[in-house]
Each structure stands twice: as structure tokens, then as C-alpha cells.
Coordinates of C-alpha atoms in Angstrom, one line a residue:
Chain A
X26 CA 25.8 -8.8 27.6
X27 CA 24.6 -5.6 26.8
X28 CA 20.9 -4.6 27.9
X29 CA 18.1 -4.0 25.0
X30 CA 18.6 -0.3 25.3
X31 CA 22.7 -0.3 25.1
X32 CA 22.4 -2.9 22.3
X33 CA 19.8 -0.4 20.5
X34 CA 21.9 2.7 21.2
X35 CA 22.3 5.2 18.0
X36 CA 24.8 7.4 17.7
X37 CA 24.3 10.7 15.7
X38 CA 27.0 12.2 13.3
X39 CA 26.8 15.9 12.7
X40 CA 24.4 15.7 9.7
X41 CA 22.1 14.2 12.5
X42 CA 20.3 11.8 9.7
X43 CA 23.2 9.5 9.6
X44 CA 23.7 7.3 12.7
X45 CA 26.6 5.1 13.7
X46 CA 25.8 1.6 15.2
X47 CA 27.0 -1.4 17.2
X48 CA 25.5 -4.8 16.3
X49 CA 25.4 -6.6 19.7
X50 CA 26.6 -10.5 19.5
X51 CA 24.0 -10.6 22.8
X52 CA 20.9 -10.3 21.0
X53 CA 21.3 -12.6 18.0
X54 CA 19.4 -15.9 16.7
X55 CA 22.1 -18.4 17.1
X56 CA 23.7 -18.3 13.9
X57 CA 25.7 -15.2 14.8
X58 CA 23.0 -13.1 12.9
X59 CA 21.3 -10.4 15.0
X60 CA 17.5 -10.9 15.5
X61 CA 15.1 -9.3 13.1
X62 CA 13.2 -7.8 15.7
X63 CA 16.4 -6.4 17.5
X64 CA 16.9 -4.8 14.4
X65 CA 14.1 -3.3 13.6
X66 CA 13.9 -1.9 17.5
X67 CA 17.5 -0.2 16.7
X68 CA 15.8 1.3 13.2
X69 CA 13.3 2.6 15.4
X70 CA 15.0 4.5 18.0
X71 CA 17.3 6.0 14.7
X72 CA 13.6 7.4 13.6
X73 CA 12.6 9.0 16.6
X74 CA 15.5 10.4 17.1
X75 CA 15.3 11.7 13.5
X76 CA 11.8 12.6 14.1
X77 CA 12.7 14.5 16.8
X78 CA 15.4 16.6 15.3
X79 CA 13.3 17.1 12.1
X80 CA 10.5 18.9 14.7
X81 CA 8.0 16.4 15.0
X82 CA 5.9 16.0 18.2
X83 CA 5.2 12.3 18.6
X84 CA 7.6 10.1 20.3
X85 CA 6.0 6.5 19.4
X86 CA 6.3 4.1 16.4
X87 CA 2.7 3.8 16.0
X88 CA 3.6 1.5 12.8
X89 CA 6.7 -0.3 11.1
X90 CA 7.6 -1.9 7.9
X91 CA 10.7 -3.6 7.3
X92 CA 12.0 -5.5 4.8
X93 CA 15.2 -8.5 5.0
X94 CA 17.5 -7.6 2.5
X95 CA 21.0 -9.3 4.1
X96 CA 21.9 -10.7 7.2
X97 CA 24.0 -8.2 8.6
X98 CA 27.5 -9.5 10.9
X99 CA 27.6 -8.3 14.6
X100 CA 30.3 -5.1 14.3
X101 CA 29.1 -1.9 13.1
X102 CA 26.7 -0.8 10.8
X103 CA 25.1 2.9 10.1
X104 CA 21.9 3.6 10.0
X105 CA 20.7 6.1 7.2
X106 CA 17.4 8.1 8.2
X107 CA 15.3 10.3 5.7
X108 CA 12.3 12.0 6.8
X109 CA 9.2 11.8 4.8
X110 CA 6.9 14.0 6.6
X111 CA 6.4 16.2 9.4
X112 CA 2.3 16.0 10.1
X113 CA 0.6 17.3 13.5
X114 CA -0.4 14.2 14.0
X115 CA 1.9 11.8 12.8
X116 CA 5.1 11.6 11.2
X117 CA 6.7 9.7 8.8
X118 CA 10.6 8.7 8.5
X119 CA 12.4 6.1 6.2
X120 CA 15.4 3.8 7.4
X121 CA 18.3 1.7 6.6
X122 CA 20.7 -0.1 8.3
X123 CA 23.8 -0.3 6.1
X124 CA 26.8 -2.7 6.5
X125 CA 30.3 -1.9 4.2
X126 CA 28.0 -1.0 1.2
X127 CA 25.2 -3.3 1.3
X128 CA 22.1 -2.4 2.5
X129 CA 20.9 -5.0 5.1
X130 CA 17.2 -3.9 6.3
X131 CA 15.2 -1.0 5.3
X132 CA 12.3 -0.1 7.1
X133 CA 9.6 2.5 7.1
X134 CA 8.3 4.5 10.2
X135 CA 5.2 6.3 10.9
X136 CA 5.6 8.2 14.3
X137 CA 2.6 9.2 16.4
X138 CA 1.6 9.7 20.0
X139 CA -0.3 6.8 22.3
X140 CA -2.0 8.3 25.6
X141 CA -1.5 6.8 28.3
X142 CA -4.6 4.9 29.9
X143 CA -6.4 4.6 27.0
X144 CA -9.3 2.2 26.4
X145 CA -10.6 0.9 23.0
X146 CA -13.6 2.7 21.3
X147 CA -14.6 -0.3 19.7
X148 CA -13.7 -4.0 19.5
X149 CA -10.4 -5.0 20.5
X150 CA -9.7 -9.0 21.0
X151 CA -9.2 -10.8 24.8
X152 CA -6.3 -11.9 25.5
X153 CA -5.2 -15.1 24.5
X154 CA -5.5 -17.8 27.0
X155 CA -2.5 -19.6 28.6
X156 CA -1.5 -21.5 31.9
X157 CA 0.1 -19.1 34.6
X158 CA 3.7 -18.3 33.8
X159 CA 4.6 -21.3 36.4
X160 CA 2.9 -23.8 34.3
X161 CA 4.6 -22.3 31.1
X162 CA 7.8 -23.4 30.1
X163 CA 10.9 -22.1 28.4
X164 CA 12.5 -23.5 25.0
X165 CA 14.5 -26.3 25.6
X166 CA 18.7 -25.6 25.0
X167 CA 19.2 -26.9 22.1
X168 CA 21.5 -29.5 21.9
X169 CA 24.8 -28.6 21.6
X170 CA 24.3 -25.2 23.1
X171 CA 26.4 -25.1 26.0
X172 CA 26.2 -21.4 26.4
X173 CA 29.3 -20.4 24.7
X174 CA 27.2 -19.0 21.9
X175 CA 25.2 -16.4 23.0
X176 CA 21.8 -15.9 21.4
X177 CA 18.9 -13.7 22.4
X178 CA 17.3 -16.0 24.3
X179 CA 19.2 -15.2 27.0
X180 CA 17.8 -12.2 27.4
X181 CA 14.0 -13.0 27.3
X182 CA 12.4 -15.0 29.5
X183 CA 9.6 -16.7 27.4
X184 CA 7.9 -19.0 29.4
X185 CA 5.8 -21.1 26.3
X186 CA 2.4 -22.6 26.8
X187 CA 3.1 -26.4 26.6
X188 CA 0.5 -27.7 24.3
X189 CA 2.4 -25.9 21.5
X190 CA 6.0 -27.0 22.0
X191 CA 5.4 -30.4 20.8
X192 CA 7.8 -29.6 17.9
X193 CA 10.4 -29.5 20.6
X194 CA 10.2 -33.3 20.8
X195 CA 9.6 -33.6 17.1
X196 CA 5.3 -34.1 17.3
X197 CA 4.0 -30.5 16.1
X198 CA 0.5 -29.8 17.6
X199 CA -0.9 -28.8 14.3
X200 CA -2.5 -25.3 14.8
X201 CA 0.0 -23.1 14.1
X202 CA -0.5 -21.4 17.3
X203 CA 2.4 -20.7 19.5
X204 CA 1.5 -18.9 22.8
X205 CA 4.4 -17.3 25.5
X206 CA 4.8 -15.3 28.6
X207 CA 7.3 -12.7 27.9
X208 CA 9.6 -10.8 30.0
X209 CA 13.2 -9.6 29.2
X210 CA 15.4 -11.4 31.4
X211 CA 17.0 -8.3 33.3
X212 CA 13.8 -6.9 34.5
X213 CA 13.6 -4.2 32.2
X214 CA 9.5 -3.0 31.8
X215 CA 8.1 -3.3 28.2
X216 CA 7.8 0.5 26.4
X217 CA 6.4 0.8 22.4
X218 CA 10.0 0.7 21.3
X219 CA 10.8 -2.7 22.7
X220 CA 7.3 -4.1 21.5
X221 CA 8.8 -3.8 17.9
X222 CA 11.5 -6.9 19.4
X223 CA 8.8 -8.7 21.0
X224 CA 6.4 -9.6 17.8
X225 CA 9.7 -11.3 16.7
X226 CA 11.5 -12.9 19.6
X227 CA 9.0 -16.1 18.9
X228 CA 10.3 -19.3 17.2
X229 CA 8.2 -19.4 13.8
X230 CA 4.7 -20.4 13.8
X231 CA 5.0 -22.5 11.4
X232 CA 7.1 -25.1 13.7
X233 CA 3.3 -26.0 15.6
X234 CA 2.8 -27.3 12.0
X235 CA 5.7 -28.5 10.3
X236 CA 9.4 -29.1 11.1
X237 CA 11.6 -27.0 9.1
X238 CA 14.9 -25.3 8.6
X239 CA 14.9 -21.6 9.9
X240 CA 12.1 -19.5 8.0
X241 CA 13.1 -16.0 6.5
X242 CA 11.2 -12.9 6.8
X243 CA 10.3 -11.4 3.6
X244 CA 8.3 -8.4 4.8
X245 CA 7.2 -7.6 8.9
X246 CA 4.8 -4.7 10.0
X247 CA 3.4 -4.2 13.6
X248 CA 1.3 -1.7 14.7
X249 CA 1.8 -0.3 18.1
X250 CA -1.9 0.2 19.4
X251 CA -0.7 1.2 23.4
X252 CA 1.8 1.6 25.7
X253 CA 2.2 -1.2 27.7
X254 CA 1.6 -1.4 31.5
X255 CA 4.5 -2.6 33.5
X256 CA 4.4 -6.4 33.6
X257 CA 5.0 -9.7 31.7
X258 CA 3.5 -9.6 28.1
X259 CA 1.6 -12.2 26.8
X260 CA 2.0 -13.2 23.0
X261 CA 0.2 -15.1 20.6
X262 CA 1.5 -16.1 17.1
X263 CA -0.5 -17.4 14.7
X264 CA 0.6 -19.1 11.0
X265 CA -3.1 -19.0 8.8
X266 CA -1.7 -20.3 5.3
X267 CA 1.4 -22.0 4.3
X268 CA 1.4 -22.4 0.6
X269 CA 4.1 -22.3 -2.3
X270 CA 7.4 -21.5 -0.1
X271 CA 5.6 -19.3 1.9
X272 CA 3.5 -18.2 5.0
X273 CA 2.1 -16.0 6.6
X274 CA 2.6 -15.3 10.7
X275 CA 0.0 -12.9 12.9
X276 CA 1.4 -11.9 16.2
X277 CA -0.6 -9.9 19.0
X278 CA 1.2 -8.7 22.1
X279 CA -1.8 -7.8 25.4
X280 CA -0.2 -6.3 28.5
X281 CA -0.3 -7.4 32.2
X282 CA -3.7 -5.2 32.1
X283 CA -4.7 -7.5 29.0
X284 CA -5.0 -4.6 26.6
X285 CA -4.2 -5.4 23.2
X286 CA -0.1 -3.3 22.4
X287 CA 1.1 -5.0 19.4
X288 CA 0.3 -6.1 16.1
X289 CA 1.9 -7.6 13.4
X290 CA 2.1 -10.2 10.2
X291 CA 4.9 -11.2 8.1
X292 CA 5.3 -13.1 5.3
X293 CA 8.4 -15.6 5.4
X294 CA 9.9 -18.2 3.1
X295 CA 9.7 -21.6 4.2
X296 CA 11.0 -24.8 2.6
X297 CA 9.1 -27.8 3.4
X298 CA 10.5 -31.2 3.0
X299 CA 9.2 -34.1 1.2
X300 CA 6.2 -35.6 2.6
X301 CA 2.9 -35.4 4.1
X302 CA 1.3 -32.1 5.9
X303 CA 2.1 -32.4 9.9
Chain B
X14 CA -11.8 6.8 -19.0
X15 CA -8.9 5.0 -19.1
X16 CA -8.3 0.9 -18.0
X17 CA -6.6 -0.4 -15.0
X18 CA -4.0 -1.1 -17.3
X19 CA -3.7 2.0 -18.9
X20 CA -3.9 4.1 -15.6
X21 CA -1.2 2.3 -14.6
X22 CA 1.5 2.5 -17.2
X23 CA 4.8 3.2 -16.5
X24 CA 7.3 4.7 -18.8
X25 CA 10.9 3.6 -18.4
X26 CA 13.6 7.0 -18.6
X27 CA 16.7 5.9 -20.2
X28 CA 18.2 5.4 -16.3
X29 CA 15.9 2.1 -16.9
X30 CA 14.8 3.0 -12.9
X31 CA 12.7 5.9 -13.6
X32 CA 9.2 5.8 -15.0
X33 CA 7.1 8.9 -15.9
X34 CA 3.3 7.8 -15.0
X35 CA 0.1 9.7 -15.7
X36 CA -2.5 9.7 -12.8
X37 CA -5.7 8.8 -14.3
X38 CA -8.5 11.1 -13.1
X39 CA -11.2 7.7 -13.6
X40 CA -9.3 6.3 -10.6
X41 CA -10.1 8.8 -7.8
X42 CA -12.0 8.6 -4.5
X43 CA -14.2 11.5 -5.2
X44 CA -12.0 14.1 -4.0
X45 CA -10.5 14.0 -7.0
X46 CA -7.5 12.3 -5.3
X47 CA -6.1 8.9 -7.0
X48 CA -7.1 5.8 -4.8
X49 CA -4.4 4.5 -2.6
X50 CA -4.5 1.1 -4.0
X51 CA -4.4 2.2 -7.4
X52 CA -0.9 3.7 -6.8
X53 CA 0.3 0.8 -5.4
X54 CA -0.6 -0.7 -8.4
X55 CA 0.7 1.5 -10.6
X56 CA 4.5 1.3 -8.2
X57 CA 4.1 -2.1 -8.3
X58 CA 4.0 -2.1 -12.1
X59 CA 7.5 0.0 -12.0
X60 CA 9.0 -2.5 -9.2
X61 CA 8.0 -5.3 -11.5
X62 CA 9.5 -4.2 -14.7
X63 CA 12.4 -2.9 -12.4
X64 CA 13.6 -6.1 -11.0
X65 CA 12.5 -7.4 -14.4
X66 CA 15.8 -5.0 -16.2
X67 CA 17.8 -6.2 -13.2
X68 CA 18.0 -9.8 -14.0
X69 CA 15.1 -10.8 -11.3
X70 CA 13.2 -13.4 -13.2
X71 CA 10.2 -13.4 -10.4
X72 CA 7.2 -11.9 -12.3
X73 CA 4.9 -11.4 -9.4
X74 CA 4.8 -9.0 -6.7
X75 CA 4.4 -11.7 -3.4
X76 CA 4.2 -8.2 -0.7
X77 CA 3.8 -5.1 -0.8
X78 CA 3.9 -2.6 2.2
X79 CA 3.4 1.1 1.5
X80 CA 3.6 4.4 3.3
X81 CA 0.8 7.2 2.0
X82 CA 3.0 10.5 2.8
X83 CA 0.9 13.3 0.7
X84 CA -2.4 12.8 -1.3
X85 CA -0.7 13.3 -5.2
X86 CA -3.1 15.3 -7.6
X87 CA -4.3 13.4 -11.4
X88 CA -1.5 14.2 -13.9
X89 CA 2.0 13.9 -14.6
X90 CA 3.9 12.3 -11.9
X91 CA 7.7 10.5 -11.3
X92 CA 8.1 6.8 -10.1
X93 CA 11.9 6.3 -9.2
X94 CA 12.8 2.7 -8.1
X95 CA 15.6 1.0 -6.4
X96 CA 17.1 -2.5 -6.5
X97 CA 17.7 -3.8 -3.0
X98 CA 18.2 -7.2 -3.6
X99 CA 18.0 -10.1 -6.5
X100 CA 17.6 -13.5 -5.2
X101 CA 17.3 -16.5 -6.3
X102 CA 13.5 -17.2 -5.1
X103 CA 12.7 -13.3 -4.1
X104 CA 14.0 -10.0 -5.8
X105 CA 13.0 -6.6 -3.6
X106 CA 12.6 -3.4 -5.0
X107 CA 11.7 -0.1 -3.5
X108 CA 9.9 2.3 -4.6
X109 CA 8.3 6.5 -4.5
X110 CA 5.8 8.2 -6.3
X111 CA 7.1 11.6 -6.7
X112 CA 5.0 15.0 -7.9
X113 CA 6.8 17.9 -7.9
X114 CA 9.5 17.9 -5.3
X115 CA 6.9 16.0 -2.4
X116 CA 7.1 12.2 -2.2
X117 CA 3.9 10.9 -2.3
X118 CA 3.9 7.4 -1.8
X119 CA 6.7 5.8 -0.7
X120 CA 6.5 1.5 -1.2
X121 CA 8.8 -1.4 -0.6
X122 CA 8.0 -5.1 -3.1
X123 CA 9.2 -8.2 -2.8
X124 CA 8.7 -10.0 -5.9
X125 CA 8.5 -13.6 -6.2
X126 CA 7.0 -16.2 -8.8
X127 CA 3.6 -17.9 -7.8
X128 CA 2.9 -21.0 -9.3
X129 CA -0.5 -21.7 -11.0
X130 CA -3.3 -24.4 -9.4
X131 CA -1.1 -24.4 -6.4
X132 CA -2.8 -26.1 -3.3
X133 CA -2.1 -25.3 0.2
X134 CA 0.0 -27.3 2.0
X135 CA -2.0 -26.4 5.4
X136 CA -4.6 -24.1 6.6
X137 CA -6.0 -21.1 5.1
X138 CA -9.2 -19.6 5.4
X139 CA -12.7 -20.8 4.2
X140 CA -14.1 -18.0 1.7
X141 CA -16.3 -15.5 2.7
X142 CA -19.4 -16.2 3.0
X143 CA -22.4 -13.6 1.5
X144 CA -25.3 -13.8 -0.9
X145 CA -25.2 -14.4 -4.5
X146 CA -24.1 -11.6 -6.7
X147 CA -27.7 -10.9 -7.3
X148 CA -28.8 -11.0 -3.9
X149 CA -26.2 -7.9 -3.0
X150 CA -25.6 -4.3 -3.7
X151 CA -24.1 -1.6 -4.9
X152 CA -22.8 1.1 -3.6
X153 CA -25.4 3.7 -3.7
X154 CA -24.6 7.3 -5.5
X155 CA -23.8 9.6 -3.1
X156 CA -26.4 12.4 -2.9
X157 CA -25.3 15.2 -5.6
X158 CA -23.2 13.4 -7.6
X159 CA -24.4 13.1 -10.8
X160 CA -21.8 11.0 -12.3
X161 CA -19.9 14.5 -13.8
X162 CA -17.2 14.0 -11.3
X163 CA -15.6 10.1 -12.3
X164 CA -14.1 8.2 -9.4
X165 CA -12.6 4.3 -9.5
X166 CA -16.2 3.2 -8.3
X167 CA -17.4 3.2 -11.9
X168 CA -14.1 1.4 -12.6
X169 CA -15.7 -0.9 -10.2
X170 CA -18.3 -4.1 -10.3
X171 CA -18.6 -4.3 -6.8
X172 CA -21.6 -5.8 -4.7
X173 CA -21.8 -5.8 -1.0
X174 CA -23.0 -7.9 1.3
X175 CA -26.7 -5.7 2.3
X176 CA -26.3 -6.9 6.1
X177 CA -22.8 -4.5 6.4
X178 CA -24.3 -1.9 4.3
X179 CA -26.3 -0.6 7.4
X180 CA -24.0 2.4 7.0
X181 CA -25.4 4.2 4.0
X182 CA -28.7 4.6 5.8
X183 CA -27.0 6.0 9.3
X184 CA -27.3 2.6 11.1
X185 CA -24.0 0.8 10.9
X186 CA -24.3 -2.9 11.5
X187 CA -21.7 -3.0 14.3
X188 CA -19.9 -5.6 13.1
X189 CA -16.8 -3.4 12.0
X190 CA -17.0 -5.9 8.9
X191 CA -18.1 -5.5 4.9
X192 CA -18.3 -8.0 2.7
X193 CA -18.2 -7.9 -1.5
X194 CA -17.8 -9.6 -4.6
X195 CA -15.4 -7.5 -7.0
X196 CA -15.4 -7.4 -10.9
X197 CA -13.8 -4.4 -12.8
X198 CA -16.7 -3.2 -14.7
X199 CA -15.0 -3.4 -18.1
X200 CA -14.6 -7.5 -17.7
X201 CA -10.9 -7.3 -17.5
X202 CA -9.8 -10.3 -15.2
X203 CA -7.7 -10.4 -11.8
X204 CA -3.9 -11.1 -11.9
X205 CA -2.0 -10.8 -9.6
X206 CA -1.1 -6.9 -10.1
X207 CA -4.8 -6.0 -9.9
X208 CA -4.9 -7.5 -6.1
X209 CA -2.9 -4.7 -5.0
X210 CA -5.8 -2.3 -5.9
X211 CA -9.0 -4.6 -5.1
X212 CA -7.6 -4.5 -1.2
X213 CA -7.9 -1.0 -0.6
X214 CA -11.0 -0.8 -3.6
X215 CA -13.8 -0.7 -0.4
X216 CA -15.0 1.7 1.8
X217 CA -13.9 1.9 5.6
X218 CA -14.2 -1.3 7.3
X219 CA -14.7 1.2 10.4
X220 CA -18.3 2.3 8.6
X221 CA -19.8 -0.7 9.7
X222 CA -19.2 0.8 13.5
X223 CA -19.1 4.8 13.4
X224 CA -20.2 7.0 10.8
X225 CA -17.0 9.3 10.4
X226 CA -15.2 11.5 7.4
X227 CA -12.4 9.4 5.2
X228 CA -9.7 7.4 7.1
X229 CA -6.5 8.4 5.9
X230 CA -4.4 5.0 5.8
X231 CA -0.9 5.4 7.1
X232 CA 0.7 2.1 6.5
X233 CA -0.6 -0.6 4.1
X234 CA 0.7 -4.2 3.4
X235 CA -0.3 -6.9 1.3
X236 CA 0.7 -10.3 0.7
X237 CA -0.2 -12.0 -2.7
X238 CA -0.7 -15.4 -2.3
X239 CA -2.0 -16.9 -5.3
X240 CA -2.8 -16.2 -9.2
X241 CA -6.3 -15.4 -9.0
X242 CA -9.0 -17.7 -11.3
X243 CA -10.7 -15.5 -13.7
X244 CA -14.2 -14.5 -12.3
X245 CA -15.6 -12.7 -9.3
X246 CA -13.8 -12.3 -6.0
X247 CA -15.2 -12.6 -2.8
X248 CA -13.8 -10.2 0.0
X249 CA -14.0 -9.2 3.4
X250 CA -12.9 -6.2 4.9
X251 CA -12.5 -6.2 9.1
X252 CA -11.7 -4.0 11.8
X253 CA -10.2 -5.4 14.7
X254 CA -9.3 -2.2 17.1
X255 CA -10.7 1.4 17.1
X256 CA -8.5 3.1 19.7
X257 CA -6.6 6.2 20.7
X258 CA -7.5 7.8 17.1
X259 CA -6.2 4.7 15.3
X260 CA -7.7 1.4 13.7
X261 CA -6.6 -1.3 12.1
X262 CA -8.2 -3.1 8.9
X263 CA -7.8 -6.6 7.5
X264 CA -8.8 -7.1 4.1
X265 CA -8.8 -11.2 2.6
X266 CA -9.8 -12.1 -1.4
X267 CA -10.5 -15.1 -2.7
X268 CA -10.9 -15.9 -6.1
X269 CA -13.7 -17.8 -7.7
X270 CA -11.8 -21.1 -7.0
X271 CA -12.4 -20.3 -3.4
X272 CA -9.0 -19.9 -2.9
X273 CA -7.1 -16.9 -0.8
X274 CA -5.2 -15.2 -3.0
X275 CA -4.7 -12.0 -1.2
X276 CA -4.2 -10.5 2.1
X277 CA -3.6 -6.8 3.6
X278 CA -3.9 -5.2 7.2
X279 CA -3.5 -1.7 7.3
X280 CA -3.2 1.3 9.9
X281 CA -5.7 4.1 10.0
X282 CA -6.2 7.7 11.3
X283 CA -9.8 7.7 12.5
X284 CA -11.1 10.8 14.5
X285 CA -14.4 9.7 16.2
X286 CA -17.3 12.4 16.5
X287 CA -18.6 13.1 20.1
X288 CA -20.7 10.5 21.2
X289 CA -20.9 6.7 22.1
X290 CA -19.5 3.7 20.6
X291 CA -21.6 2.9 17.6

């Protein structure tokens, strides 16, 4: 299995916009298709990198937005990077990931710089609540998984607050709220670049509500507000309307010094089957 | 001065993905700079009727997520637009405001078809809640304009909530929230189109906490989620987290049905004066 960073490596080509990738089969979402979040995680390290070369100061995604074109195949892809701006205070770089000749994500970066240490001027929002990580418990295998298959699941440890994994057993809680501890499996600390993964390593949302086939992403952005302490994450994702085919999903990321790093909404498509609201 | 409609025309070029626009001086903030939600409009507007000449046969624009890269001057300016995907249920389009040889704008749409009357299935957000129409305010004229200059606010019906508008006297409310009901002066009626302008159609939701100069956004998104009722529009416009130079700003509309028809969050540069928290 390779580790977040190897799976995320870019390699430059001599016009140094243009980046060759690998699309590891470690880190995808059990249908063979990489995660959305890995994805967007490799588009990011392409803009910095591109950022970089073009000049530009910062060396954090302060914001991202990506949009699902195609499910790209493990193998390789290239990433295509244009920058938009060079700015004293932030940046601003455009990227695609490319498979044969279809376009399979594009993505829009705005690079800035995050001090260290830093505490809110105003508001900010506690951390969510959940039992210790002991009391928290991981997804269930699902049937049939026998391991073979390899997903990115095995590289997280999520460790789920209970009273929102009754869809597991088929009884949805019915607030849309799923909560999680999150570490990546090999130890490796959370930095801004991975927290673009972590607001997507989540089952949906929408499963504390209704039981559905998998729901695609339409459109993701996450803002990255700090750098996080070293530590486990704690995550809270939120659905607040499901309505014709589609919903929306809020995700906020504290660190171990419960200081708000991440976050981010999507919109995703979701077919619901016939009958009553769960 | 010219209507939301007319301000944001879009002429196809023969290439069918190029429009020629016009930047309408009535739409500015003041600095005689067109409003960031009024050139999403006006890019939505080319996405649409792009996807449209591909074979999409969606008709509304479902998200939108936009990068401002350099404030365009009123005039003559270039939308080009690309096809990144038609579906079946979603069509995506990208898209740049171009003056000169600088990208301006730079905007990514998914385009989908909302159904009319449509319920939701679960959750969603009870409206806003602020005084009758009558009961609120507008925006005062600021001191030494005497109307010569035209910005969108006279495009504008809009009346605030008099409990966020602390602000105008030096004595923000604290809350990091306004409130409004919206009408375009000239009686024209919401669509969905129009949404993309009304979320970015208010003043800093960060007045309410600080008094500062303009907060440049650097990434906005918006999710349409219904076709809006003819009428008035209630919205609210919050700020979660003012940190490290950055905020972030949620914006919800409902229409006069009650019903949410529109959400954005969106990341801004804030630079805080010496002093306390507000």
C-alpha cells in the first residue's frame, strides 16, 4: 500500500505545468474508483508545486473547488496546472487531472499562508462532541469484503460515534449527522494538504437519513482555516436538505487542540427509493 | 441603467462557446467595479446557453463555484466556456471572464433541471426570521454620494433586519449575522439565474463584528436548490470564523413560499484594524 504522500506524489515534466501521475489502487472507494478526496489532495500538491515555480510565497490551500466530471481508473493520469494569479497574499492556480483524453476532475486552488498557533479573532464553533475514541467504533467490513479488495479504509482509522451508525444495521438515526475520530492508519500527523482527503473520507451523510446507493459529488469546496496540531482529528458531517435528487453535505474538521482546520460543503446526487422519509 | 437581464447578456461568436458581454456600469459596488455576484450571473448565463448548444437539456444552473482572480472594469469583456461533461441528470460547464489578456473570473456550473412545487424529502432549514418589510431598512447612502455615481444597490429592493444594522452607526451588533428581504427594484421576479447574484447582493457578513474596508472574496460557491416563488426573499448572511486574515460567510434565501432555494459559503480576505475583537 502506498502511504498518503507516495499515493499523492506529482511528477513534473520539463514545461513544469504539466505533471505525470499514479492513481493508487490503496486509496480507492471500493469500486476500484480512487476517492474524491484522494484526488483532490493529489490536485493540490500539483498547485503548490505550480505555485511554487510560478513564484508565489504561500505554501497552503487555503481553499479548493472541484468538480466530478468522470471516475478516473487506477493507472496513470496527468495533471494539467495553469496559474491564475500570483498575489502577495494569495495565489491562485487551476487544475485538471486528465485520463487518455477525458478530463476526470477539475479543481480550482487559491494558495495562501496559515501561521502557526493562531487563534480566532472572532467566533469559531466548539468542537463537536463524541465518546473517547475507545467508545467510537469503526465501519463494519462489509459483507463480502474479505480484504482482497483494497479500499481506503484501510488506511484511515475512523473510529465513528455509535449513535450515528445505525444505518449499518439498516435503522438510520435520522439527523444526518455522522461524527468520527480520524487518524490515517500508519501514524502519519494531519498537515493542510491531507485535510483536503479528510472532509471526504466520510460515508455520506445522508446514510444517518436514508439508505441509498452511493451518492455522487457534484461540486466540493473546503476551506482550510489552520494547520492542524499533531493528533487524531475529529469530524463532523452534516446533510441540511435533501430534496429533488439532491443534497447538500457540511463537513468541519477541529484538531487534537479543538481548533476548527477544515471546512467544506458539497452538493451530491442522490437517488432515493420508493417510500416514506427515514 | 440597464436590467439584470440586460446587464447580463451574452452574445454567442460563431465558435458557439464564446460570448462577448458588456459590463454594465448600474451593477457596480461603488468603486466602479462590477459586483461579484453579478458576474457570476452573467457566466452563468453563458454556461447555460453553452450546455444548452451542446445537447444538455438541464436549464438550470444547480452550483456554481467561482474564483474572483482580478477586479474587471465596466465595458466590453470575453466569456469563453467549456463543455466538461453532458449527463444525463447534470451537464458541467466551465467558465472565464476575460478583459484584455487578464482572466478575471474564472467559474465552474453544474447544470441540472429543478422541478417546480417540489417538497423536501427531509430537513431543510426554517426561514429566516426578521421584521416585516416595513418594519426594516435600507441601506443608508453613504456620506457623499449623491446618487451621480450608480452602483447595483439602486438595482436593489433590499431591507435589513435594523438589529444587524448596528454597523452603519460604528456599533456592530456582534452577531457576525445580517438579515434581509430582497426585491430587484424594477419588480422583475427571482429565477433561478438571479440567485447567483442575490447571494453575494449584501454587505460583509463580518460588518456585524468589525468595522473594516471591502473583503475581497476569493472563492464563492452556491447551490440552487429550488425555483424561487415570485415575491420577496428572505436572506441571512453569517460568519462563522474570523481568523488568521480569513473568514468564511454563509449566505441561505428562501423564497416567499418559505422555501430554501439557495445556498453559498464563501472565503474572504479580511485584514482587521488594531484593536480588540469587536
Amino acid at each position: 500500500m502506498a502511504t498518503f504522500d507516495d499515493a499523492t506524489a506529482v511528477t513534473a515534466r520539463p514545461d513544469g505545468t504539466t505533471f505525470d501521475v499514479e492513481l493508487d489502487r490503496g486509496w480507492t472507494i471500493g469500486t476500484g474508483r480512487p476517492n474524491g478526496g484522494y484526488l483532490l489532495a493529489l490536485l493540490g500538491r500539483a498547485a503548490l508545486e505550480t505555485a511554487r515555480r510560478a513564484g508565489a510565497e504561500q505554501q497552503h490551500v487555503i481553499a479548493a473547488s472541484v468538480q466530478y466530471v468522470t471516475s478516473p481508473s487506477v493507472g496513470p493520469a496527468v495533471v494539467d496546472t495553469e496559474v491564475l494569479r500570483v498575489g502577495r497574499s494569495a495565489s491562485q492556480v487551476r487544475a485538471r487531472l486528465v485520463q487518455g483524453e477525458q478530463v476526470a476532475v477539475q479543481a480550482a486552488f487559491t494558495v495562501g499562508h496559515l501561521r502557526r498557533d493562531v487563534d480566532p479573532y472572532w467566533g469559531g464553533v466548539d468542537p463537536v462532541t463524541l465518546p473517547s475514541e475507545a467508545e467510537c467504533r469503526p465501519l463494519p467490513t462489509p459483507p463480502g469484503d474479505d480484504g482482497d479488495e483494497p479500499t481506503f479504509r484501510q488506511q484511515v482509522d475512523e473510529r465513528f460515534d455509535p449513535s450515528g451508525l445505525g444505518f449499518v444495521d439498516g435503522a438510520p438515526g435520522g439527523r444526518g449527522e455522522l461524527r468520527t475520530w480520524f487518524r490515517f492508519s500508519d501514524g502519519r500527523e494531519p498537515d493542510t494538504l491531507s485535510l483536503l482527503f479528510v472532509v471526504d473520507a466520510l460515508p455520506p451523510a445522508t446514510f444517518d437519513v436514508v439508505s441509498t446507493g452511493w451518492v455522487p459529488t457534484l461540486d466540493l469546496t473546503v476551506y482550510v482555516r489552520a494547520v492542524p496540531a499533531p493528533g487524531p482529528l475529529r469530524v463532523r458531517f452534516r446533510t441540511g436538505l435533501i430534496q429533488d435528487g439532491l443534497a447538500d453535505e457540511v463537513c468541519e474538521v477541529w484538531d487534537s487542540a479543538g481548533r476548527l482546520v477544515a471546512q467544506s460543503t458539497q452538493l451530491v446526487g442522490i437517488r432515493i427509493p420508493d417510500g416514506p422519509a427515514g
